[in-house]
């Protein structure tokens, strides 16, 4: 079932009055349970694409439909609410809230959703177990390694039970062992819980694990390959 | 609950910045409290000088007396009036006086003096003059001696036991003359009184001025200004011609004007101080918002509404405000308390100037809740006002702008 439909997506920036087409007419569809890598050299538009997909930025043309809802028809507050309910984010620099412990970072998202405390605690425990760092629940991000922080970030992204997770260069700051562990965790979650993952990356290890690889160049899709 | 906790924990992320901001607020509260306490203390001292050492809060005179302080403008003592006044609950005491002027003489020395005929017991309740005797003893009821200000006594070269001659004009132009033994010398905190004042028993003063059963004033003692304000309209309503009822503020309007004008200039000074504090806090807040822009972007990206984010930062500011204000409150109390019990003595020209004006040459501090509470409220209001800035900044952020940092 298609959960994301993108039609003729465009994003043009004006740099010193010269138009720069960061995204230049992309048509794509993402199915539920995909594990997709969006590959492109730096500056080719993958982060812009992810931002548009996550409703963080507004397209200058075309449309994005997620679960039957047009993103461009939502107000800023509605987009924020939509992200909270349906999209999980994993950032390159982890971006955890430094003053909250690992468990609190996960629970924070659920608290924004209005999930009762008991349920929040149970789910954060469950998610930390799923990413293999249940013993770090009460530790703040500053005392965790990069790999551990990124696992917390994945758990946080899963906290709201989203339709899909957008991960922007999630392995860029990790060593090979941490990368391998993280990808295994995400792959397991994808297979077990049918969560859709879309990665923006140029990490060959991520591409290797992905079942679908979309390549962008100059804001356009130049290849879209589904592995067998 | 989480927003409060989040804001509280955010405070301690950058301890130096929090420390600087809290210190600024702390200093602001301390400085403005000290300023306020000093101000109110000096006003209270001015009022005390007038009210407790001389005039009382309210006086009743013959209606022309205050404009023309002449023994001929005295009035016949009315026991019924005094009884009526004593029955008003706010009035603690009714103190009769007969005041006039005379030449005070001893040997070849003569000086102009203010003569105050008093009821020694009642007058002592008002001015505690009995505690200010530096030599000799206080007057007994019906005493035929006098008390004399120590400076005047020095000028007249008088000691206790010596004889003082008073010469002046009595009621309706009768010659007033008398010889009185000096019972004691007093030292009031108001130097003017030490240079000019002579006390004698009221009956002896009436004899001196041939003003039998006459008074120039009835001094009414109440607990404080608040009580005075309660009772004054009642008195004005009920006591009519040939009497006039005057509050100390009406008798000495210049003191009130002085206080009001000083309050205004102090307000300007405080305003400048508040502005300095405001910009100090503003600077650190601006830095905080700029530094955390990316973090704000992330929080918005993961689904936190902008207004909630703005509320967190607002609460952080309020936390800082509360911490600074509490610290300032706790810090300023012992300082003000110390100076309240140990007023700063003035020296040199400043002291002379104060003494010339008839005030004690000290810098007094007030110990009033309003001194602290007003500053605490003012600084908190400033903090809340400054908090509006990050609030607006955050509401104006877009996710992309914020994520770029």
Coordinates of C-alpha atoms in Angstrom, one line a residue:
Chain A
X1 CA 0.0 0.0 0.0
X2 CA 1.4 3.4 -1.0
X3 CA 1.8 5.7 2.0
X4 CA 3.6 8.5 0.3
X5 CA 2.8 9.9 -3.1
X6 CA 5.0 12.6 -4.6
X7 CA 4.0 14.4 -7.8
X8 CA 6.2 16.7 -9.8
X9 CA 7.9 18.0 -6.6
X10 CA 9.9 21.2 -7.0
X11 CA 11.9 23.3 -4.7
X12 CA 13.6 26.4 -6.0
X13 CA 15.7 28.8 -3.9
X14 CA 16.7 32.2 -5.0
X15 CA 20.3 32.8 -4.2
X16 CA 21.2 36.4 -5.0
X17 CA 18.2 36.5 -7.3
X18 CA 19.4 33.5 -9.3
X19 CA 17.0 30.6 -9.1
X20 CA 18.6 27.3 -7.9
X21 CA 16.4 24.2 -8.5
X22 CA 17.3 22.0 -5.5
X23 CA 14.4 19.6 -6.3
X24 CA 13.4 19.6 -9.9
X25 CA 10.2 17.7 -10.7
X26 CA 10.4 14.5 -8.7
X27 CA 7.6 11.9 -8.9
X28 CA 7.9 9.0 -6.5
X29 CA 5.7 6.6 -4.5
X30 CA 6.7 4.9 -1.2
X31 CA 5.1 1.7 -0.1
X32 CA 4.5 0.7 3.5
X33 CA 7.4 -1.3 5.0
X34 CA 10.0 0.0 2.6
X35 CA 13.7 0.2 3.6
X36 CA 14.9 2.8 1.1
X37 CA 18.1 4.6 0.6
X38 CA 18.1 8.0 -1.1
X39 CA 21.6 8.3 -2.5
X40 CA 23.2 11.4 -3.9
X41 CA 26.4 13.3 -3.8
X42 CA 26.6 16.3 -1.4
X43 CA 24.4 19.2 -2.6
X44 CA 22.3 17.1 -4.9
X45 CA 19.1 17.7 -2.9
X46 CA 18.7 14.7 -0.6
X47 CA 18.4 16.7 2.6
X48 CA 16.0 19.1 0.8
X49 CA 14.0 16.2 -0.3
X50 CA 13.8 14.8 3.2
X51 CA 12.9 18.2 4.6
X52 CA 10.0 18.5 2.1
X53 CA 8.9 15.0 2.9
X54 CA 8.9 15.7 6.6
X55 CA 7.0 18.9 6.2
X56 CA 9.9 20.9 7.6
X57 CA 10.0 22.9 4.4
X58 CA 7.4 23.9 1.8
X59 CA 7.7 22.9 -1.9
X60 CA 7.6 25.6 -4.5
X61 CA 5.7 23.2 -6.9
X62 CA 4.1 19.8 -7.0
X63 CA 2.6 17.9 -4.1
X64 CA 3.3 15.4 -1.3
X65 CA 0.5 13.2 -0.1
X66 CA 1.0 11.1 3.0
X67 CA -1.6 8.7 4.0
X68 CA -4.1 10.5 1.8
X69 CA -3.3 13.9 3.3
X70 CA -1.8 16.8 1.2
X71 CA 1.1 18.2 3.2
X72 CA 0.9 21.5 1.3
X73 CA -2.6 22.0 2.5
X74 CA -1.7 21.9 6.2
X75 CA -0.8 25.0 8.3
X76 CA 2.5 25.2 10.2
X77 CA 0.9 24.0 13.5
X78 CA -0.9 21.2 11.7
X79 CA 2.3 20.1 10.0
X80 CA 4.0 20.0 13.4
X81 CA 1.1 17.9 14.8
X82 CA 1.3 15.6 11.7
X83 CA 5.0 15.1 12.2
X84 CA 4.4 14.3 15.8
X85 CA 1.8 11.6 15.0
X86 CA 3.1 10.1 11.7
X87 CA 6.8 10.8 11.1
X88 CA 9.9 9.9 13.0
X89 CA 13.2 11.7 12.5
X90 CA 16.7 10.5 12.9
X91 CA 19.4 13.2 12.4
X92 CA 23.0 13.0 11.5
X93 CA 24.1 14.7 14.8
X94 CA 21.6 12.7 16.9
X95 CA 20.0 15.9 18.3
X96 CA 18.8 14.5 21.5
X97 CA 17.6 16.9 24.3
X98 CA 20.8 17.1 26.4
X99 CA 19.0 17.8 29.7
X100 CA 16.8 14.7 29.5
X101 CA 17.9 11.1 30.1
X102 CA 17.7 8.5 27.3
X103 CA 14.3 7.3 28.6
X104 CA 13.1 10.8 29.1
X105 CA 14.0 11.8 25.5
X106 CA 11.8 9.0 24.3
X107 CA 9.0 9.7 26.7
X108 CA 9.1 13.4 25.7
X109 CA 7.7 12.7 22.3
X110 CA 4.9 10.6 23.8
X111 CA 4.2 13.3 26.4
X112 CA 3.7 15.8 23.5
X113 CA 1.2 13.3 22.1
X114 CA -0.6 13.1 25.5
X115 CA 0.2 9.5 26.2
X116 CA -0.3 8.7 29.9
X117 CA 2.8 8.3 32.1
X118 CA 2.5 4.6 32.7
X119 CA 2.2 3.9 29.1
X120 CA 5.1 6.2 28.2
X121 CA 7.4 4.5 30.7
X122 CA 6.5 1.0 29.4
X123 CA 7.0 2.0 25.8
X124 CA 10.3 3.8 26.4
X125 CA 11.6 0.7 28.2
X126 CA 10.4 -1.5 25.4
X127 CA 12.1 0.7 22.8
X128 CA 15.4 1.0 24.7
X129 CA 15.4 -2.8 24.9
X130 CA 14.7 -3.0 21.1
X131 CA 17.7 -0.8 20.4
X132 CA 19.8 -2.7 22.9
X133 CA 20.6 0.0 25.5
X134 CA 18.0 -0.7 28.2
X135 CA 20.7 -0.3 30.8
X136 CA 21.3 3.3 29.7
X137 CA 17.8 4.5 30.4
X138 CA 18.7 7.0 33.0
X139 CA 21.8 8.3 31.4
X140 CA 21.9 11.7 29.7
X141 CA 23.1 12.0 26.1
X142 CA 26.3 13.7 27.0
X143 CA 27.5 10.5 28.8
X144 CA 26.6 8.2 25.9
X145 CA 28.8 7.3 22.9
X146 CA 27.8 8.4 19.4
X147 CA 26.5 5.0 18.6
X148 CA 24.4 4.8 21.7
X149 CA 23.0 8.3 21.2
X150 CA 22.0 7.4 17.7
X151 CA 20.2 4.3 19.0
X152 CA 18.3 6.5 21.5
X153 CA 17.5 8.8 18.5
X154 CA 16.1 5.8 16.6
X155 CA 14.1 4.8 19.7
X156 CA 12.8 8.4 20.0
X157 CA 11.8 8.4 16.3
X158 CA 9.8 5.2 17.0
X159 CA 8.2 6.5 20.1
X160 CA 5.2 8.0 18.4
X161 CA 4.5 4.8 16.4
X162 CA 5.0 6.7 13.2
X163 CA 4.0 5.7 9.7
X164 CA 7.6 6.1 8.5
X165 CA 11.0 7.3 9.7
X166 CA 13.2 9.8 7.8
X167 CA 16.9 9.4 8.6
X168 CA 19.3 12.0 7.3
X169 CA 22.8 10.6 7.2
X170 CA 22.2 8.6 10.4
X171 CA 25.5 6.8 10.2
X172 CA 27.7 9.7 9.2
X173 CA 29.2 10.2 12.6
X174 CA 29.4 6.6 13.6
X175 CA 32.3 4.1 13.4
X176 CA 31.8 0.9 11.4
X177 CA 30.8 -1.3 14.3
X178 CA 28.2 1.2 15.6
X179 CA 26.9 1.6 12.0
X180 CA 26.5 -2.1 11.6
X181 CA 24.7 -2.4 14.9
X182 CA 22.4 0.5 14.2
X183 CA 21.5 -0.8 10.7
X184 CA 20.8 -4.2 12.1
X185 CA 18.4 -2.7 14.6
X186 CA 16.6 -0.6 12.0
X187 CA 16.4 -3.6 9.7
X188 CA 14.9 -5.7 12.4
X189 CA 12.4 -3.1 13.3
X190 CA 11.5 -2.7 9.6
X191 CA 11.0 -6.4 9.2
X192 CA 9.3 -7.1 12.5
X193 CA 7.1 -4.1 12.8
X194 CA 6.8 -3.2 9.1
X195 CA 8.0 0.4 9.7
X196 CA 9.0 2.3 6.6
X197 CA 12.5 3.7 6.7
X198 CA 13.8 6.3 4.2
X199 CA 17.5 7.2 4.5
X200 CA 19.3 10.1 2.9
X201 CA 22.9 8.8 2.7
X202 CA 26.0 8.3 0.8
X203 CA 27.2 5.5 3.1
X204 CA 27.8 2.4 1.1
X205 CA 26.9 0.2 4.2
X206 CA 23.4 1.7 4.3
X207 CA 23.0 1.3 0.5
X208 CA 24.0 -2.3 0.9
X209 CA 21.3 -3.0 3.4
X210 CA 18.6 -1.0 1.6
X211 CA 16.0 -2.9 -0.5
X212 CA 15.3 0.1 -2.7
X213 CA 17.9 2.6 -3.8
X214 CA 16.9 6.0 -5.3
X215 CA 19.6 8.1 -6.8
X216 CA 19.3 11.8 -7.1
X217 CA 21.3 14.2 -9.2
X218 CA 20.7 17.9 -9.6
X219 CA 17.4 17.6 -7.9
X220 CA 16.1 14.8 -10.2
X221 CA 15.7 11.1 -9.8
X222 CA 18.2 9.5 -12.1
X223 CA 17.6 5.9 -10.9
X224 CA 15.2 4.0 -8.8
X225 CA 16.3 0.4 -8.2
X226 CA 14.4 -2.2 -6.1
X227 CA 16.6 -5.1 -5.0
X228 CA 15.4 -8.6 -5.3
Chain B
X1 CA 5.0 19.0 34.4
X2 CA 7.6 18.1 31.9
X3 CA 7.8 21.7 30.6
X4 CA 8.6 23.0 34.1
X5 CA 11.2 20.3 34.6
X6 CA 12.7 20.8 31.1
X7 CA 13.0 24.6 31.7
X8 CA 14.5 24.0 35.1
X9 CA 17.1 21.5 33.7
X10 CA 17.9 23.9 30.8
X11 CA 18.9 26.5 33.3
X12 CA 21.8 24.4 34.4
X13 CA 23.1 23.5 31.0
X14 CA 25.1 26.7 30.8
X15 CA 25.8 27.3 34.5
X16 CA 27.9 30.4 33.8
X17 CA 25.2 32.1 31.8
X18 CA 22.6 31.3 34.4
X19 CA 24.9 32.5 37.1
X20 CA 25.5 35.8 35.3
X21 CA 21.8 36.4 34.7
X22 CA 20.8 35.4 38.3
X23 CA 23.6 37.6 39.7
X24 CA 22.4 40.5 37.7
X25 CA 18.9 40.1 39.0
X26 CA 20.3 39.5 42.5
X27 CA 22.4 42.7 42.3
X28 CA 19.4 44.6 41.0
X29 CA 17.2 43.6 43.9
X30 CA 20.0 44.3 46.4
X31 CA 20.8 47.7 45.0
X32 CA 17.2 48.9 44.5
X33 CA 16.2 47.5 48.0
X34 CA 19.1 49.4 49.6
X35 CA 18.2 52.5 47.7
X36 CA 14.6 52.1 48.6
X37 CA 15.4 51.4 52.3
X38 CA 17.7 54.4 52.5
X39 CA 15.1 56.6 50.9
X40 CA 12.2 55.5 53.1
X41 CA 14.5 55.5 56.1
X42 CA 15.4 59.1 55.6
X43 CA 11.8 60.1 55.0
X44 CA 10.8 58.2 58.1
X45 CA 13.5 60.0 60.0
X46 CA 12.4 63.4 58.7
X47 CA 8.8 62.6 59.7
X48 CA 9.9 61.2 63.1
X49 CA 11.9 64.3 63.7
X50 CA 8.8 66.4 63.3
X51 CA 6.2 64.1 64.7
X52 CA 7.8 62.3 67.6
X53 CA 10.1 65.1 68.7
X54 CA 7.8 68.0 68.3
X55 CA 4.5 68.2 66.6
X56 CA 2.8 64.9 67.0
X57 CA 0.6 63.7 64.1
X58 CA -2.3 66.1 64.6
X59 CA -2.7 69.4 66.4
X60 CA -5.7 71.5 67.3
X61 CA -5.2 75.3 67.6
X62 CA -7.2 78.4 67.6
X63 CA -8.0 78.9 64.0
X64 CA -5.6 81.8 63.5
X65 CA -2.7 80.5 65.5
X66 CA -0.8 78.6 62.8
X67 CA -0.6 81.7 60.5
X68 CA 0.2 84.0 63.4
X69 CA 1.9 82.1 66.2
X70 CA 1.1 84.6 68.9
X71 CA 0.1 84.0 72.5
X72 CA -3.0 86.1 71.8
X73 CA -4.2 83.4 69.4
X74 CA -4.4 80.8 72.2
X75 CA -7.6 79.3 73.3
X76 CA -9.3 78.5 76.6
X77 CA -8.7 74.9 77.7
X78 CA -11.9 72.9 77.4
X79 CA -12.0 69.7 79.4
X80 CA -15.1 68.5 77.5
X81 CA -13.2 68.8 74.2
X82 CA -10.2 66.9 75.6
X83 CA -12.5 64.2 76.9
X84 CA -14.3 63.9 73.6
X85 CA -10.9 63.6 71.8
X86 CA -9.7 61.0 74.3
X87 CA -12.7 58.9 73.6
X88 CA -11.8 58.5 69.9
X89 CA -10.2 55.1 69.6
X90 CA -7.4 56.0 67.2
X91 CA -6.2 58.9 69.6
X92 CA -3.8 57.5 72.1
X93 CA -3.2 60.7 74.0
X94 CA -4.2 64.4 74.1
X95 CA -1.3 66.6 75.1
X96 CA -1.8 70.2 76.0
X97 CA 0.8 72.9 75.3
X98 CA 1.3 76.6 75.7
X99 CA 4.0 77.8 73.4
X100 CA 5.5 81.2 73.0
X101 CA 8.8 83.1 72.8
X102 CA 10.9 84.9 75.4
X103 CA 14.3 86.3 76.0
X104 CA 16.3 83.9 78.1
X105 CA 18.9 85.5 80.2
X106 CA 21.6 84.5 82.7
X107 CA 24.1 87.0 83.9
X108 CA 25.2 89.1 81.0
X109 CA 24.1 86.5 78.4
X110 CA 20.7 86.8 76.7
X111 CA 19.2 84.7 73.9
X112 CA 15.9 84.4 72.2
X113 CA 14.2 81.1 73.1
X114 CA 11.1 79.1 72.4
X115 CA 9.2 78.4 75.5
X116 CA 7.0 75.3 75.7
X117 CA 4.7 74.9 78.6
X118 CA 4.0 71.2 78.9
X119 CA 2.4 68.5 81.0
X120 CA 5.6 66.7 82.0
X121 CA 4.1 63.3 82.1
X122 CA 2.1 63.5 78.8
X123 CA 4.9 65.3 77.0
X124 CA 7.3 62.6 78.0
X125 CA 5.0 60.0 76.5
X126 CA 5.2 61.8 73.2
X127 CA 8.8 63.0 72.9
X128 CA 10.5 60.8 75.5
X129 CA 12.3 63.9 76.6
X130 CA 12.9 62.4 80.0
X131 CA 15.4 60.0 78.4
X132 CA 17.3 62.9 76.8
X133 CA 18.3 64.6 80.0
X134 CA 22.1 65.0 79.9
X135 CA 22.4 66.8 83.2
X136 CA 20.1 67.2 86.2
X137 CA 16.6 65.7 86.2
X138 CA 13.3 65.8 84.3
X139 CA 10.4 68.0 85.4
X140 CA 7.9 66.8 87.9
X141 CA 4.3 67.7 87.6
X142 CA 3.7 71.3 88.8
X143 CA 7.5 71.7 88.9
X144 CA 8.6 75.3 89.1
X145 CA 11.9 74.7 87.4
X146 CA 12.8 74.5 83.7
X147 CA 14.5 72.2 81.2
X148 CA 16.8 73.8 78.8
X149 CA 18.5 72.7 75.6
X150 CA 22.2 71.9 76.2
X151 CA 23.5 74.2 73.5
X152 CA 21.3 77.1 74.7
X153 CA 22.5 76.4 78.3
X154 CA 26.1 76.5 77.0
X155 CA 25.5 79.9 75.4
X156 CA 23.9 81.2 78.5
X157 CA 26.6 79.5 80.7
X158 CA 24.0 77.8 82.7
X159 CA 24.1 74.6 84.7
X160 CA 21.6 72.8 86.8
X161 CA 20.6 74.7 89.9
X162 CA 21.4 78.0 88.2
X163 CA 18.6 80.6 87.8
X164 CA 17.2 81.4 84.4
X165 CA 15.4 84.7 83.7
X166 CA 12.7 84.8 81.1
X167 CA 11.4 88.0 79.8
X168 CA 8.7 88.5 77.1
X169 CA 5.3 89.6 76.2
X170 CA 2.3 87.8 77.7
X171 CA -1.4 87.4 76.9
X172 CA -2.8 90.7 75.5
X173 CA 0.5 92.6 75.9
X174 CA 1.1 91.9 79.6
X175 CA 4.7 91.8 80.5
X176 CA 5.9 88.3 81.0
X177 CA 8.8 87.9 83.4
X178 CA 10.0 85.2 85.7
X179 CA 12.9 83.5 87.4
X180 CA 13.3 79.7 87.2
X181 CA 15.8 77.3 88.5
X182 CA 17.3 75.0 85.9
X183 CA 16.3 71.4 86.7
X184 CA 18.1 69.8 83.8
X185 CA 19.7 70.1 80.4
X186 CA 18.4 68.0 77.5
X187 CA 19.9 66.9 74.2
X188 CA 17.3 66.2 71.5
X189 CA 18.2 64.6 68.2
X190 CA 17.1 67.8 66.5
X191 CA 19.9 70.3 67.0
X192 CA 17.6 73.2 66.4
X193 CA 15.6 72.3 69.5
X194 CA 18.8 72.1 71.6
X195 CA 19.7 75.6 70.6
X196 CA 16.3 77.2 71.2
X197 CA 13.9 75.3 73.4
X198 CA 13.0 75.7 77.0
X199 CA 10.4 73.4 78.7
X200 CA 8.5 74.4 81.8
X201 CA 5.4 73.0 83.4
X202 CA 2.2 74.3 81.6
X203 CA 0.8 75.9 84.7
X204 CA 4.0 77.9 85.2
X205 CA 4.0 78.9 81.6
X206 CA 0.3 80.1 81.9
X207 CA 1.4 82.1 85.0
X208 CA 4.4 83.5 83.1
X209 CA 2.3 84.7 80.1
X210 CA -0.7 85.6 82.2
X211 CA -2.7 83.2 80.2
X212 CA -4.6 81.3 82.8
X213 CA -6.1 78.1 81.6
X214 CA -5.1 79.0 78.0
X215 CA -3.4 76.7 75.5
X216 CA -1.9 77.2 72.1
X217 CA -2.3 73.6 71.0
X218 CA -3.6 70.2 71.8
X219 CA -1.3 67.6 70.4
X220 CA -3.1 64.4 69.4
X221 CA -1.0 61.3 69.3
X222 CA -1.9 58.3 67.1
X223 CA 0.0 55.2 66.3
X224 CA 1.1 56.1 62.7
X225 CA 0.3 57.9 59.5
X226 CA -2.3 55.3 58.6
X227 CA -4.3 55.9 61.8
X228 CA -3.8 59.7 61.3
X229 CA -5.4 59.4 57.8
X230 CA -8.3 57.5 59.4
X231 CA -9.1 59.9 62.2
X232 CA -8.3 63.3 60.5
X233 CA -11.5 63.5 58.4
X234 CA -13.5 62.7 61.5
X235 CA -11.9 65.4 63.5
X236 CA -12.2 68.0 60.7
X237 CA -15.8 67.1 60.4
X238 CA -16.6 67.5 64.1
X239 CA -14.3 70.2 65.3
X240 CA -15.1 73.6 63.8
X241 CA -14.5 77.2 64.5
X242 CA -12.9 78.7 66.7
X243 CA -10.6 75.6 66.4
X244 CA -8.6 74.3 63.5
X245 CA -7.4 70.7 63.1
X246 CA -4.1 70.3 61.3
X247 CA -2.1 67.2 60.4
X248 CA 1.7 67.3 60.5
X249 CA 1.6 67.4 56.7
X250 CA -0.4 70.6 56.8
X251 CA 1.7 72.1 59.4
X252 CA 5.0 71.3 57.7
X253 CA 4.1 71.0 54.0
X254 CA 7.7 71.6 53.0
X255 CA 8.7 68.3 54.5
X256 CA 6.1 66.5 52.4
X257 CA 7.1 68.4 49.3
X258 CA 10.8 67.5 50.0
X259 CA 9.8 63.8 50.3
X260 CA 7.7 63.9 47.2
X261 CA 10.4 65.6 45.1
X262 CA 13.1 63.3 46.5
X263 CA 10.9 60.3 45.6
X264 CA 10.6 61.5 42.1
X265 CA 14.4 62.0 41.6
X266 CA 15.0 58.6 43.2
X267 CA 12.6 57.1 40.8
X268 CA 14.7 58.4 37.9
X269 CA 17.8 56.8 39.5
X270 CA 16.0 53.6 40.1
X271 CA 14.7 53.7 36.5
X272 CA 18.3 54.0 35.2
X273 CA 19.3 51.1 37.4
X274 CA 16.4 49.0 36.2
X275 CA 17.3 49.8 32.5
X276 CA 20.9 48.7 33.1
X277 CA 19.7 45.5 34.7
X278 CA 17.2 45.0 31.9
X279 CA 19.9 45.3 29.2
X280 CA 22.1 42.9 31.1
X281 CA 19.5 40.3 31.3
X282 CA 18.4 41.0 27.7
X283 CA 22.0 40.4 26.5
X284 CA 22.2 37.0 28.0
X285 CA 18.7 36.1 26.8
X286 CA 19.6 37.1 23.3
X287 CA 22.7 34.9 23.4
X288 CA 20.7 32.0 24.8
X289 CA 18.2 32.2 22.0
X290 CA 20.9 32.4 19.3
X291 CA 22.9 29.5 20.7
X292 CA 19.9 27.2 21.0
X293 CA 18.3 28.0 17.6
X294 CA 19.2 24.6 16.1
X295 CA 17.9 22.8 19.2
X296 CA 14.6 24.7 18.8
X297 CA 14.5 23.5 15.2
X298 CA 15.0 19.9 16.2
X299 CA 12.3 20.1 18.8
X300 CA 9.9 21.6 16.3
X301 CA 10.9 18.9 13.8
X302 CA 10.1 16.1 16.2
X303 CA 6.7 17.6 16.8
X304 CA 6.8 20.2 19.5
X305 CA 4.6 23.1 18.8
X306 CA 6.3 26.5 18.7
X307 CA 4.2 28.0 21.4
X308 CA 5.1 25.1 23.8
X309 CA 8.8 25.8 23.0
X310 CA 8.3 29.5 23.6
X311 CA 6.6 28.6 26.9
X312 CA 9.6 26.5 28.0
X313 CA 12.0 29.4 27.3
X314 CA 9.6 31.8 29.1
X315 CA 9.5 29.5 32.1
X316 CA 13.3 29.3 32.1
X317 CA 13.4 33.1 32.3
X318 CA 10.8 33.1 35.1
X319 CA 12.9 30.5 36.9
X320 CA 15.9 32.7 36.6
X321 CA 13.9 35.7 37.7
X322 CA 12.6 33.8 40.7
X323 CA 16.0 32.5 41.7
X324 CA 17.6 36.0 41.3
X325 CA 14.8 37.7 43.1
X326 CA 14.8 35.2 46.0
X327 CA 18.5 35.4 46.3
X328 CA 18.3 39.2 46.2
X329 CA 15.5 39.2 48.8
X330 CA 17.4 36.9 51.1
X331 CA 20.7 38.8 50.5
X332 CA 19.3 42.3 50.9
X333 CA 17.5 41.6 54.2
X334 CA 20.5 41.2 56.4
X335 CA 22.2 44.2 54.8
X336 CA 19.2 46.5 55.3
X337 CA 18.6 45.1 58.8
X338 CA 22.2 45.9 59.7
X339 CA 22.0 49.5 58.5
X340 CA 18.5 49.8 60.0
X341 CA 20.1 49.1 63.4
X342 CA 23.3 50.9 62.6
X343 CA 22.5 54.0 60.6
X344 CA 25.5 55.5 58.8
X345 CA 26.7 58.6 60.5
X346 CA 27.3 61.6 58.3
X347 CA 30.4 63.7 58.8
X348 CA 31.8 67.0 57.6
X349 CA 29.7 69.5 55.7
X350 CA 26.9 67.0 55.0
X351 CA 26.4 66.5 58.7
X352 CA 26.5 70.2 59.4
X353 CA 23.9 70.8 56.6
X354 CA 21.6 68.2 58.0
X355 CA 22.0 69.6 61.6
X356 CA 21.2 73.1 60.3
X357 CA 18.0 71.8 58.7
X358 CA 17.2 70.3 62.1
X359 CA 17.7 66.7 61.2
X360 CA 19.9 64.1 62.8
X361 CA 23.1 63.7 60.8
X362 CA 22.6 60.1 60.0
X363 CA 21.7 58.1 56.9
X364 CA 18.8 56.0 58.1
X365 CA 17.4 52.9 56.6
X366 CA 13.8 51.7 56.7
X367 CA 12.8 48.2 57.6
X368 CA 9.5 47.9 55.8
X369 CA 8.2 45.0 53.8
X370 CA 7.2 47.4 51.0
X371 CA 10.9 48.2 50.4
X372 CA 11.7 44.6 49.5
X373 CA 8.4 43.6 48.0
X374 CA 8.3 46.6 45.6
X375 CA 11.8 45.8 44.3
X376 CA 11.1 42.1 44.0
X377 CA 7.9 42.9 42.0
X378 CA 9.7 45.5 39.8
X379 CA 12.6 43.1 38.9
X380 CA 10.2 40.3 38.3
X381 CA 8.1 42.5 36.0
X382 CA 11.3 43.4 34.1
X383 CA 12.2 39.7 33.8
X384 CA 8.7 38.9 32.5
X385 CA 9.0 41.8 30.1
X386 CA 12.3 40.6 28.7
X387 CA 10.9 37.1 28.4
X388 CA 8.5 38.4 25.8
X389 CA 11.5 38.8 23.4
X390 CA 12.5 35.1 23.2
X391 CA 8.8 34.2 23.1
X392 CA 8.3 36.3 20.0
X393 CA 11.5 35.2 18.5
X394 CA 10.5 31.5 18.8
X395 CA 7.0 32.1 17.5
X396 CA 8.6 33.7 14.5
X397 CA 11.0 30.8 13.8
X398 CA 10.5 28.4 10.9
X399 CA 11.8 24.8 11.2
X400 CA 14.3 25.3 8.4
X401 CA 15.6 28.6 9.7
X402 CA 16.0 27.2 13.1
X403 CA 17.6 23.9 11.9
X404 CA 20.2 25.9 10.0
X405 CA 21.2 27.4 13.4

